[in-house]
PDB file of C-alpha atoms in Angstrom:
ATOM      1  CA  MET F   1      -6.312  65.007  29.642  1.00 93.00           C
ATOM      2  CA  ALA F   2      -4.423  63.592  26.724  1.00 98.00           C
ATOM      3  CA  LEU F   3      -1.031  63.520  25.591  1.00 98.00           C
ATOM      4  CA  LEU F   4      -0.218  63.447  21.473  1.00 98.00           C
ATOM      5  CA  ILE F   5       2.451  61.671  20.789  1.00 97.00           C
ATOM      6  CA  VAL F   6       4.090  62.523  16.966  1.00 96.00           C
ATOM      7  CA  ASP F   7       6.522  60.388  15.453  1.00 94.00           C
ATOM      8  CA  LEU F   8       8.441  58.744  18.465  1.00 95.00           C
ATOM      9  CA  ASP F   9       6.473  55.797  17.797  1.00 95.00           C
ATOM     10  CA  LYS F  10       7.965  55.472  14.389  1.00 93.00           C
ATOM     11  CA  HIS F  11      11.425  55.958  15.840  1.00 91.00           C
ATOM     12  CA  ILE F  12      11.348  54.281  19.247  1.00 94.00           C
ATOM     13  CA  GLY F  13       9.552  51.291  19.917  1.00 95.00           C
ATOM     14  CA  ASN F  14       5.801  51.352  18.979  1.00 96.00           C
ATOM     15  CA  ALA F  15       2.327  52.823  19.863  1.00 97.00           C
ATOM     16  CA  THR F  16       1.471  49.830  22.038  1.00 97.00           C
ATOM     17  CA  ALA F  17       4.767  50.301  23.781  1.00 97.00           C
ATOM     18  CA  TRP F  18       4.056  53.768  24.543  1.00 98.00           C
ATOM     19  CA  ARG F  19       0.556  53.223  25.843  1.00 98.00           C
ATOM     20  CA  ASP F  20       1.489  50.654  27.766  1.00 98.00           C
ATOM     21  CA  THR F  21       4.299  52.248  29.491  1.00 98.00           C
ATOM     22  CA  PHE F  22       2.794  55.227  30.337  1.00 98.00           C
ATOM     23  CA  ALA F  23      -0.274  53.194  31.748  1.00 98.00           C
ATOM     24  CA  GLY F  24       2.147  52.112  34.160  1.00 97.00           C
ATOM     25  CA  GLN F  25       3.159  55.467  35.112  1.00 97.00           C
ATOM     26  CA  LEU F  26       0.448  57.619  34.472  1.00 97.00           C
ATOM     27  CA  PRO F  27      -2.915  55.776  34.182  1.00 97.00           C
ATOM     28  CA  ASP F  28      -5.267  58.448  34.132  1.00 96.00           C
ATOM     29  CA  LEU F  29      -3.065  60.332  31.281  1.00 97.00           C
ATOM     30  CA  GLU F  30      -4.606  59.131  27.695  1.00 98.00           C
ATOM     31  CA  ILE F  31      -2.212  58.772  24.909  1.00 98.00           C
ATOM     32  CA  ARG F  32      -3.035  59.432  21.449  1.00 98.00           C
ATOM     33  CA  ILE F  33      -0.741  58.736  18.532  1.00 97.00           C
ATOM     34  CA  TRP F  34      -0.730  61.224  15.541  1.00 96.00           C
ATOM     35  CA  PRO F  35      -2.728  61.620  13.212  1.00 95.00           C
ATOM     36  CA  GLU F  36      -5.300  60.203  15.342  1.00 96.00           C
ATOM     37  CA  ALA F  37      -5.515  63.324  17.435  1.00 96.00           C
ATOM     38  CA  GLY F  38      -9.389  62.902  18.517  1.00 97.00           C
ATOM     39  CA  ASN F  39     -10.719  65.678  20.577  1.00 98.00           C
ATOM     40  CA  LEU F  40      -7.842  68.596  20.145  1.00 98.00           C
ATOM     41  CA  ALA F  41      -9.234  70.306  23.215  1.00 98.00           C
ATOM     42  CA  ASP F  42      -8.466  67.476  25.202  1.00 98.00           C
ATOM     43  CA  ILE F  43      -5.029  67.809  24.460  1.00 98.00           C
ATOM     44  CA  GLU F  44      -2.673  68.976  27.304  1.00 98.00           C
ATOM     45  CA  TYR F  45       0.774  67.816  26.324  1.00 98.00           C
ATOM     46  CA  LEU F  46       2.640  67.075  23.116  1.00 98.00           C
ATOM     47  CA  ALA F  47       5.714  64.765  22.912  1.00 98.00           C
ATOM     48  CA  PHE F  48       7.804  64.476  19.279  1.00 96.00           C
ATOM     49  CA  MET F  49      10.687  63.627  17.716  1.00 88.00           C
ATOM     50  CA  HIS F  50      11.003  65.641  14.332  1.00 81.00           C
ATOM     51  CA  PRO F  51       8.032  68.108  14.606  1.00 85.00           C
ATOM     52  CA  ASP F  52       6.394  69.582  11.296  1.00 88.00           C
ATOM     53  CA  PHE F  53       4.581  72.071  12.995  1.00 93.00           C
ATOM     54  CA  ASP F  54       2.941  72.995   9.297  1.00 94.00           C
ATOM     55  CA  GLN F  55       1.012  69.816   9.626  1.00 93.00           C
ATOM     56  CA  LEU F  56      -0.194  69.986  13.487  1.00 95.00           C
ATOM     57  CA  PRO F  57      -3.334  71.475  14.597  1.00 95.00           C
ATOM     58  CA  ILE F  58      -4.085  74.105  16.781  1.00 96.00           C
ATOM     59  CA  LEU F  59      -4.018  72.474  20.168  1.00 97.00           C
ATOM     60  CA  PRO F  60      -5.916  75.263  22.406  1.00 98.00           C
ATOM     61  CA  ASN F  61      -5.358  73.577  25.537  1.00 98.00           C
ATOM     62  CA  LEU F  62      -1.653  72.679  25.152  1.00 98.00           C
ATOM     63  CA  LYS F  63       0.258  73.483  28.140  1.00 97.00           C
ATOM     64  CA  VAL F  64       4.018  71.795  27.688  1.00 97.00           C
ATOM     65  CA  MET F  65       5.865  70.274  24.650  1.00 97.00           C
ATOM     66  CA  PHE F  66       8.309  67.614  25.153  1.00 97.00           C
ATOM     67  CA  SER F  67      10.978  66.916  22.664  1.00 95.00           C
ATOM     68  CA  ARG F  68      13.280  63.854  22.258  1.00 91.00           C
ATOM     69  CA  SER F  69      15.790  65.206  20.031  1.00 81.00           C
ATOM     70  CA  ALA F  70      18.796  66.702  21.928  1.00 69.00           C
ATOM     71  CA  GLY F  71      19.280  69.719  19.623  1.00 76.00           C
ATOM     72  CA  VAL F  72      16.380  72.073  19.020  1.00 85.00           C
ATOM     73  CA  GLU F  73      17.818  74.520  16.698  1.00 84.00           C
ATOM     74  CA  SER F  74      15.934  73.128  13.788  1.00 81.00           C
ATOM     75  CA  PHE F  75      12.348  73.769  14.901  1.00 90.00           C
ATOM     76  CA  ILE F  76      12.607  76.427  17.592  1.00 87.00           C
ATOM     77  CA  SER F  77      12.479  79.571  15.096  1.00 87.00           C
ATOM     78  CA  HIS F  78       9.214  77.895  13.370  1.00 92.00           C
ATOM     79  CA  PRO F  79       6.436  80.464  13.016  1.00 93.00           C
ATOM     80  CA  LYS F  80       3.968  77.853  14.217  1.00 93.00           C
ATOM     81  CA  LEU F  81       5.805  76.964  17.248  1.00 94.00           C
ATOM     82  CA  PRO F  82       3.066  76.561  19.978  1.00 96.00           C
ATOM     83  CA  LYS F  83       3.444  79.307  22.733  1.00 95.00           C
ATOM     84  CA  VAL F  84       3.844  76.803  25.374  1.00 97.00           C
ATOM     85  CA  PRO F  85       7.176  75.720  27.456  1.00 96.00           C
ATOM     86  CA  LEU F  86       9.404  73.523  25.782  1.00 96.00           C
ATOM     87  CA  CYS F  87      11.087  70.485  27.648  1.00 95.00           C
ATOM     88  CA  LYS F  88      13.689  68.236  26.520  1.00 91.00           C
ATOM     89  CA  VAL F  89      13.412  64.517  27.768  1.00 90.00           C
ATOM     90  CA  GLU F  90      16.851  63.554  29.237  1.00 84.00           C
ATOM     91  CA  PRO F  91      17.447  61.371  32.172  1.00 78.00           C
ATOM     92  CA  PRO F  92      18.619  63.435  35.262  1.00 75.00           C
ATOM     93  CA  GLY F  93      21.892  61.744  35.566  1.00 78.00           C
ATOM     94  CA  GLY F  94      23.017  61.487  31.744  1.00 85.00           C
ATOM     95  CA  ASP F  95      22.422  58.626  29.775  1.00 91.00           C
ATOM     96  CA  PRO F  96      24.652  55.698  30.359  1.00 93.00           C
ATOM     97  CA  MET F  97      24.875  54.788  26.456  1.00 95.00           C
ATOM     98  CA  MET F  98      26.732  58.408  25.997  1.00 96.00           C
ATOM     99  CA  THR F  99      28.807  57.695  29.049  1.00 97.00           C
ATOM    100  CA  GLU F 100      30.153  54.376  27.651  1.00 97.00           C
ATOM    101  CA  TYR F 101      30.559  56.169  24.080  1.00 98.00           C
ATOM    102  CA  VAL F 102      32.569  58.934  25.347  1.00 98.00           C
ATOM    103  CA  VAL F 103      34.863  56.865  27.550  1.00 98.00           C
ATOM    104  CA  MET F 104      35.300  54.113  24.608  1.00 98.00           C
ATOM    105  CA  HIS F 105      36.350  57.075  22.095  1.00 98.00           C
ATOM    106  CA  VAL F 106      38.758  58.611  24.933  1.00 98.00           C
ATOM    107  CA  LEU F 107      40.258  55.355  25.665  1.00 98.00           C
ATOM    108  CA  ARG F 108      40.417  54.562  22.337  1.00 98.00           C
ATOM    109  CA  PHE F 109      42.707  57.549  21.464  1.00 98.00           C
ATOM    110  CA  HIS F 110      44.434  57.828  24.724  1.00 98.00           C
ATOM    111  CA  ARG F 111      45.619  54.245  23.920  1.00 98.00           C
ATOM    112  CA  ASP F 112      46.442  55.031  20.284  1.00 98.00           C
ATOM    113  CA  MET F 113      44.362  52.009  19.135  1.00 98.00           C
ATOM    114  CA  PRO F 114      43.803  53.549  15.628  1.00 97.00           C
ATOM    115  CA  GLY F 115      48.090  53.433  15.462  1.00 97.00           C
ATOM    116  CA  TYR F 116      48.134  49.946  16.751  1.00 97.00           C
ATOM    117  CA  GLN F 117      45.365  48.954  14.261  1.00 96.00           C
ATOM    118  CA  ALA F 118      46.911  50.737  11.486  1.00 96.00           C
ATOM    119  CA  ALA F 119      50.321  49.026  12.424  1.00 97.00           C
ATOM    120  CA  GLN F 120      48.646  45.476  12.430  1.00 98.00           C
ATOM    121  CA  ALA F 121      47.500  46.110   8.803  1.00 96.00           C
ATOM    122  CA  ASN F 122      50.793  46.754   7.824  1.00 97.00           C
ATOM    123  CA  ARG F 123      52.235  43.531  10.149  1.00 98.00           C
ATOM    124  CA  GLU F 124      54.195  45.846  12.143  1.00 98.00           C
ATOM    125  CA  TRP F 125      55.211  45.047  15.691  1.00 98.00           C
ATOM    126  CA  ARG F 126      54.536  48.596  16.983  1.00 96.00           C
ATOM    127  CA  ARG F 127      55.841  49.678  20.291  1.00 95.00           C
ATOM    128  CA  THR F 128      55.944  52.940  21.210  1.00 93.00           C
ATOM    129  CA  THR F 129      55.765  55.186  24.542  1.00 93.00           C
ATOM    130  CA  ILE F 130      52.461  54.705  26.151  1.00 95.00           C
ATOM    131  CA  VAL F 131      50.768  57.793  27.967  1.00 97.00           C
ATOM    132  CA  ARG F 132      49.700  57.605  31.424  1.00 98.00           C
ATOM    133  CA  PRO F 133      46.176  58.971  32.275  1.00 98.00           C
ATOM    134  CA  GLU F 134      47.699  61.678  34.695  1.00 98.00           C
ATOM    135  CA  GLN F 135      49.455  63.071  31.560  1.00 98.00           C
ATOM    136  CA  ARG F 136      46.689  63.576  29.414  1.00 98.00           C
ATOM    137  CA  ARG F 137      44.342  66.413  29.312  1.00 98.00           C
ATOM    138  CA  VAL F 138      40.121  65.869  28.337  1.00 98.00           C
ATOM    139  CA  GLY F 139      38.458  68.891  27.954  1.00 98.00           C
ATOM    140  CA  PHE F 140      34.991  69.046  27.464  1.00 98.00           C
ATOM    141  CA  LEU F 141      33.244  71.739  25.497  1.00 98.00           C
ATOM    142  CA  GLY F 142      29.701  71.773  27.313  1.00 97.00           C
ATOM    143  CA  PHE F 143      28.953  70.471  30.692  1.00 96.00           C
ATOM    144  CA  GLY F 144      25.392  69.337  31.112  1.00 91.00           C
ATOM    145  CA  MET F 145      23.921  66.226  32.115  1.00 87.00           C
ATOM    146  CA  MET F 146      25.341  64.164  28.943  1.00 92.00           C
ATOM    147  CA  ALA F 147      28.948  65.426  29.579  1.00 96.00           C
ATOM    148  CA  LYS F 148      29.257  65.450  33.356  1.00 95.00           C
ATOM    149  CA  ALA F 149      28.724  61.750  33.962  1.00 95.00           C
ATOM    150  CA  PRO F 150      31.529  60.698  31.178  1.00 98.00           C
ATOM    151  CA  ALA F 151      33.967  63.491  32.596  1.00 98.00           C
ATOM    152  CA  LEU F 152      33.824  62.241  36.297  1.00 97.00           C
ATOM    153  CA  VAL F 153      34.531  58.380  34.907  1.00 98.00           C
ATOM    154  CA  LEU F 154      37.509  59.690  33.169  1.00 98.00           C
ATOM    155  CA  LYS F 155      38.691  61.810  36.317  1.00 98.00           C
ATOM    156  CA  SER F 156      37.998  58.693  38.366  1.00 98.00           C
ATOM    157  CA  LEU F 157      40.611  56.821  36.153  1.00 98.00           C
ATOM    158  CA  GLY F 158      42.898  59.512  36.611  1.00 98.00           C
ATOM    159  CA  PHE F 159      42.624  61.916  33.734  1.00 98.00           C
ATOM    160  CA  LYS F 160      42.984  65.531  33.843  1.00 98.00           C
ATOM    161  CA  VAL F 161      39.495  66.824  32.877  1.00 98.00           C
ATOM    162  CA  SER F 162      38.520  70.206  32.777  1.00 98.00           C
ATOM    163  CA  ALA F 163      34.980  72.068  30.922  1.00 98.00           C
ATOM    164  CA  TRP F 164      34.194  75.027  28.951  1.00 98.00           C
ATOM    165  CA  VAL F 165      30.823  76.626  29.310  1.00 97.00           C
ATOM    166  CA  ARG F 166      29.107  79.692  27.995  1.00 94.00           C
ATOM    167  CA  ASN F 167      28.511  81.409  31.145  1.00 92.00           C
ATOM    168  CA  PRO F 168      30.591  81.613  34.562  1.00 93.00           C
ATOM    169  CA  ARG F 169      29.467  78.599  37.079  1.00 89.00           C
ATOM    170  CA  THR F 170      30.904  77.267  40.021  1.00 83.00           C
ATOM    171  CA  GLU F 171      31.621  73.365  40.003  1.00 81.00           C
ATOM    172  CA  ALA F 172      33.489  71.527  42.323  1.00 83.00           C
ATOM    173  CA  ASP F 173      34.146  68.253  40.327  1.00 91.00           C
ATOM    174  CA  VAL F 174      36.303  69.863  37.340  1.00 96.00           C
ATOM    175  CA  PRO F 175      38.066  73.404  36.721  1.00 97.00           C
ATOM    176  CA  ILE F 176      35.673  75.343  34.477  1.00 97.00           C
ATOM    177  CA  TYR F 177      36.493  77.535  32.024  1.00 97.00           C
ATOM    178  CA  HIS F 178      33.831  80.178  30.495  1.00 97.00           C
ATOM    179  CA  GLY F 179      33.186  82.245  27.473  1.00 97.00           C
ATOM    180  CA  PRO F 180      34.474  83.753  24.240  1.00 97.00           C
ATOM    181  CA  ASP F 181      37.560  84.801  26.189  1.00 97.00           C
ATOM    182  CA  GLN F 182      38.458  81.779  27.841  1.00 98.00           C
ATOM    183  CA  LEU F 183      38.112  79.264  24.939  1.00 98.00           C
ATOM    184  CA  GLU F 184      41.699  79.627  23.800  1.00 98.00           C
ATOM    185  CA  PRO F 185      43.409  78.827  27.168  1.00 98.00           C
ATOM    186  CA  PHE F 186      40.901  76.153  27.831  1.00 98.00           C
ATOM    187  CA  LEU F 187      41.911  74.558  24.222  1.00 98.00           C
ATOM    188  CA  GLN F 188      45.488  74.998  24.885  1.00 98.00           C
ATOM    189  CA  GLN F 189      45.430  72.571  27.783  1.00 98.00           C
ATOM    190  CA  THR F 190      43.130  70.408  25.971  1.00 98.00           C
ATOM    191  CA  ASP F 191      44.782  66.936  24.530  1.00 98.00           C
ATOM    192  CA  ILE F 192      41.473  65.214  23.721  1.00 99.00           C
ATOM    193  CA  ALA F 193      38.210  67.579  23.360  1.00 99.00           C
ATOM    194  CA  VAL F 194      34.867  66.216  23.623  1.00 98.00           C
ATOM    195  CA  CYS F 195      32.179  68.139  21.958  1.00 98.00           C
ATOM    196  CA  LEU F 196      28.817  68.122  23.698  1.00 97.00           C
ATOM    197  CA  LEU F 197      27.707  71.601  22.810  1.00 96.00           C
ATOM    198  CA  PRO F 198      24.213  72.690  21.615  1.00 93.00           C
ATOM    199  CA  LEU F 199      23.980  73.990  18.317  1.00 93.00           C
ATOM    200  CA  THR F 200      23.526  77.507  18.331  1.00 92.00           C
ATOM    201  CA  ARG F 201      24.914  80.748  16.206  1.00 92.00           C
ATOM    202  CA  GLU F 202      27.781  81.101  18.723  1.00 94.00           C
ATOM    203  CA  THR F 203      28.829  77.406  18.499  1.00 96.00           C
ATOM    204  CA  GLU F 204      28.241  76.376  14.769  1.00 97.00           C
ATOM    205  CA  GLY F 205      31.739  75.926  13.328  1.00 98.00           C
ATOM    206  CA  ILE F 206      33.228  76.020  16.657  1.00 98.00           C
ATOM    207  CA  PHE F 207      36.042  73.655  15.642  1.00 98.00           C
ATOM    208  CA  CYS F 208      37.733  75.247  12.623  1.00 98.00           C
ATOM    209  CA  ALA F 209      41.225  76.189  11.627  1.00 98.00           C
ATOM    210  CA  ARG F 210      41.457  78.936  13.910  1.00 98.00           C
ATOM    211  CA  THR F 211      40.491  76.866  17.338  1.00 98.00           C
ATOM    212  CA  PHE F 212      42.444  73.901  15.911  1.00 98.00           C
ATOM    213  CA  ALA F 213      45.761  75.954  15.939  1.00 98.00           C
ATOM    214  CA  MET F 214      44.872  76.710  19.525  1.00 98.00           C
ATOM    215  CA  MET F 215      45.215  73.082  20.577  1.00 98.00           C
ATOM    216  CA  PRO F 216      48.527  71.346  21.402  1.00 98.00           C
ATOM    217  CA  ARG F 217      49.802  69.601  18.326  1.00 98.00           C
ATOM    218  CA  GLY F 218      48.558  66.168  18.070  1.00 98.00           C
ATOM    219  CA  ALA F 219      45.408  66.985  19.999  1.00 98.00           C
ATOM    220  CA  MET F 220      42.290  64.934  19.353  1.00 98.00           C
ATOM    221  CA  LEU F 221      38.637  65.324  18.849  1.00 99.00           C
ATOM    222  CA  VAL F 222      35.502  63.628  19.734  1.00 98.00           C
ATOM    223  CA  ASN F 223      32.286  64.916  18.342  1.00 98.00           C
ATOM    224  CA  VAL F 224      28.932  63.985  19.808  1.00 97.00           C
ATOM    225  CA  GLY F 225      27.462  67.391  19.722  1.00 96.00           C
ATOM    226  CA  ARG F 226      26.137  68.212  16.372  1.00 96.00           C
ATOM    227  CA  GLY F 227      27.566  68.091  12.894  1.00 97.00           C
ATOM    228  CA  LYS F 228      27.576  71.751  12.224  1.00 97.00           C
ATOM    229  CA  HIS F 229      30.224  72.289  15.090  1.00 98.00           C
ATOM    230  CA  VAL F 230      33.038  71.110  12.825  1.00 98.00           C
ATOM    231  CA  VAL F 231      34.341  72.573   9.505  1.00 98.00           C
ATOM    232  CA  ASP F 232      35.261  69.516   7.715  1.00 98.00           C
ATOM    233  CA  ALA F 233      37.666  70.874   5.331  1.00 98.00           C
ATOM    234  CA  ASP F 234      39.394  72.454   8.243  1.00 98.00           C
ATOM    235  CA  LEU F 235      39.464  69.234  10.249  1.00 98.00           C
ATOM    236  CA  ILE F 236      41.166  67.473   7.466  1.00 98.00           C
ATOM    237  CA  ASP F 237      43.837  70.146   7.244  1.00 98.00           C
ATOM    238  CA  ALA F 238      44.422  69.720  10.650  1.00 98.00           C
ATOM    239  CA  LEU F 239      44.583  65.793  10.446  1.00 98.00           C
ATOM    240  CA  ASP F 240      47.030  66.070   7.260  1.00 98.00           C
ATOM    241  CA  SER F 241      49.209  68.537   8.959  1.00 98.00           C
ATOM    242  CA  GLY F 242      49.780  66.810  12.026  1.00 98.00           C
ATOM    243  CA  GLN F 243      48.153  69.193  14.181  1.00 98.00           C
ATOM    244  CA  LEU F 244      45.474  67.061  15.245  1.00 98.00           C
ATOM    245  CA  SER F 245      45.952  63.272  15.315  1.00 98.00           C
ATOM    246  CA  TYR F 246      42.752  61.665  15.361  1.00 98.00           C
ATOM    247  CA  ALA F 247      38.848  62.613  15.166  1.00 98.00           C
ATOM    248  CA  ALA F 248      35.977  60.701  16.052  1.00 98.00           C
ATOM    249  CA  LEU F 249      32.659  62.168  15.009  1.00 98.00           C
ATOM    250  CA  ASP F 250      29.172  60.562  15.724  1.00 97.00           C
ATOM    251  CA  ALA F 251      27.533  63.692  14.744  1.00 96.00           C
ATOM    252  CA  LEU F 252      27.931  64.833  11.026  1.00 97.00           C
ATOM    253  CA  TRP F 253      26.450  67.383   8.765  1.00 97.00           C
ATOM    254  CA  PRO F 254      24.600  66.426   6.453  1.00 96.00           C
ATOM    255  CA  GLU F 255      23.396  63.332   7.595  1.00 95.00           C
ATOM    256  CA  PRO F 256      23.661  60.280   5.990  1.00 96.00           C
ATOM    257  CA  LEU F 257      27.011  61.510   5.277  1.00 97.00           C
ATOM    258  CA  PRO F 258      27.306  61.635   1.271  1.00 97.00           C
ATOM    259  CA  PRO F 259      29.425  58.703  -0.117  1.00 97.00           C
ATOM    260  CA  THR F 260      31.525  61.718  -1.981  1.00 97.00           C
ATOM    261  CA  SER F 261      32.698  62.625   1.424  1.00 98.00           C
ATOM    262  CA  PRO F 262      36.534  62.643   2.274  1.00 98.00           C
ATOM    263  CA  LEU F 263      35.871  62.074   5.655  1.00 98.00           C
ATOM    264  CA  TRP F 264      34.618  58.186   5.157  1.00 98.00           C
ATOM    265  CA  LEU F 265      38.041  56.940   4.153  1.00 97.00           C
ATOM    266  CA  HIS F 266      40.547  59.336   6.231  1.00 98.00           C
ATOM    267  CA  PRO F 267      42.860  56.920   7.973  1.00 97.00           C
ATOM    268  CA  LYS F 268      42.606  59.322  11.086  1.00 98.00           C
ATOM    269  CA  VAL F 269      39.042  59.706  11.030  1.00 98.00           C
ATOM    270  CA  THR F 270      36.313  57.208  13.019  1.00 98.00           C
ATOM    271  CA  VAL F 271      33.094  58.350  11.217  1.00 98.00           C
ATOM    272  CA  MET F 272      30.011  56.858  13.269  1.00 97.00           C
ATOM    273  CA  PRO F 273      26.349  57.044  12.078  1.00 96.00           C
ATOM    274  CA  HIS F 274      24.700  58.975  14.946  1.00 95.00           C
ATOM    275  CA  VAL F 275      24.582  56.140  17.004  1.00 95.00           C
ATOM    276  CA  ALA F 276      26.080  57.359  20.378  1.00 95.00           C
ATOM    277  CA  ARG F 277      23.031  56.540  22.469  1.00 91.00           C
ATOM    278  CA  ARG F 278      19.318  55.166  21.736  1.00 89.00           C
ATOM    279  CA  PRO F 279      17.044  55.918  24.734  1.00 90.00           C
ATOM    280  CA  THR F 280      14.329  53.313  25.158  1.00 93.00           C
ATOM    281  CA  VAL F 281      10.619  54.175  25.510  1.00 96.00           C
ATOM    282  CA  ALA F 282      10.701  53.371  29.330  1.00 95.00           C
ATOM    283  CA  GLN F 283      13.548  55.987  29.706  1.00 93.00           C
ATOM    284  CA  LEU F 284      11.638  58.804  27.998  1.00 95.00           C
ATOM    285  CA  VAL F 285       8.212  57.858  29.533  1.00 97.00           C
ATOM    286  CA  THR F 286       9.923  58.115  32.978  1.00 96.00           C
ATOM    287  CA  GLU F 287      10.985  61.618  32.425  1.00 95.00           C
ATOM    288  CA  ILE F 288       8.097  62.748  30.649  1.00 97.00           C
ATOM    289  CA  ALA F 289       5.611  61.447  33.636  1.00 97.00           C
ATOM    290  CA  ALA F 290       8.154  63.021  36.022  1.00 96.00           C
ATOM    291  CA  ASN F 291       7.725  66.479  34.360  1.00 96.00           C
ATOM    292  CA  ILE F 292       3.974  66.101  34.265  1.00 97.00           C
ATOM    293  CA  ARG F 293       3.652  65.068  37.812  1.00 97.00           C
ATOM    294  CA  SER F 294       5.884  68.260  38.768  1.00 96.00           C
ATOM    295  CA  ILE F 295       3.845  70.762  36.751  1.00 94.00           C
ATOM    296  CA  GLN F 296       0.604  68.980  38.420  1.00 94.00           C
ATOM    297  CA  ALA F 297       2.185  69.590  41.800  1.00 96.00           C
ATOM    298  CA  GLY F 298       2.515  73.222  41.005  1.00 95.00           C
ATOM    299  CA  GLY F 299       6.546  72.806  40.482  1.00 95.00           C
ATOM    300  CA  ARG F 300       8.728  73.569  37.444  1.00 94.00           C
ATOM    301  CA  LEU F 301       9.885  71.271  34.276  1.00 94.00           C
ATOM    302  CA  LEU F 302      12.479  69.768  34.771  1.00 90.00           C
ATOM    303  CA  GLN F 303      14.730  70.653  31.641  1.00 87.00           C
ATOM    304  CA  GLU F 304      12.833  73.680  30.203  1.00 93.00           C
ATOM    305  CA  VAL F 305      14.613  74.910  26.871  1.00 92.00           C
ATOM    306  CA  ASP F 306      15.341  78.690  26.764  1.00 90.00           C
ATOM    307  CA  LEU F 307      13.967  79.676  23.363  1.00 86.00           C
ATOM    308  CA  THR F 308      16.283  82.970  23.640  1.00 83.00           C
ATOM    309  CA  THR F 309      19.777  80.689  24.058  1.00 83.00           C
ATOM    310  CA  GLY F 310      18.437  77.730  21.622  1.00 81.00           C
ATOM    311  CA  TYR F 311      19.288  75.006  24.736  1.00 83.00           C
TER     312      TYR F 311
END
């Protein structure tokens, strides 16, 4: 029984860290690092970050694939994708780094830090109305594990928090809107929108002139989903017109953002180089090991990807 790691060691930790950490949790699992795959028949598990299925050999006894990438849209339609379950590797309670990142940007915008920074640059002693948390409505687009933790932190600080998801669901913690018909009423009551959606045909370009117009004038956007969720030209128009006040973009398209992009120097845009979170080897091994134990005990994968929906 072996697990083949493809490219994870190049982005997170190194081969020694992966082997040593797995040895502490699943000592009977042999860890192989691509391209040293050994006997392909031994490999039951595959873990990767940016897979090139054209280069990978057929693994005849493969049971499960583990993807480090939050988004799987770049490869789930690949013709050589193995016909086995695909599992995302995410901590069950959300990632503390993502929580602090989202809360940081919401609080920055809520307390108008960009406005104070601009005033400081002009040596202006700027005093303006301070909005209370209970007067600010924060809306999460997508309400999975990565979104729920920051949403609850913000709720505990007094913000009015809601969420919009694809399908109806019962959620005791925050009001839930769902489906295309409820997107407009959701956005109409959202002062700060936080995007943590997966990228699908339905969500690509979801932040555009049409949806910006649905939001209250002066609304703000924090995008930690995918770069293609936002139509850049429409975002700039909305910021220039005052329809939106600020935008913080951790996910962009393309990445790295070209030097010629107008987003770089726009006074109302914060550009971040996709750094909201950086999971550790220990975090990822813990989640992979939990899934393998579940399978071996006859259970299910903890975060299996639905290939029909793309997440």
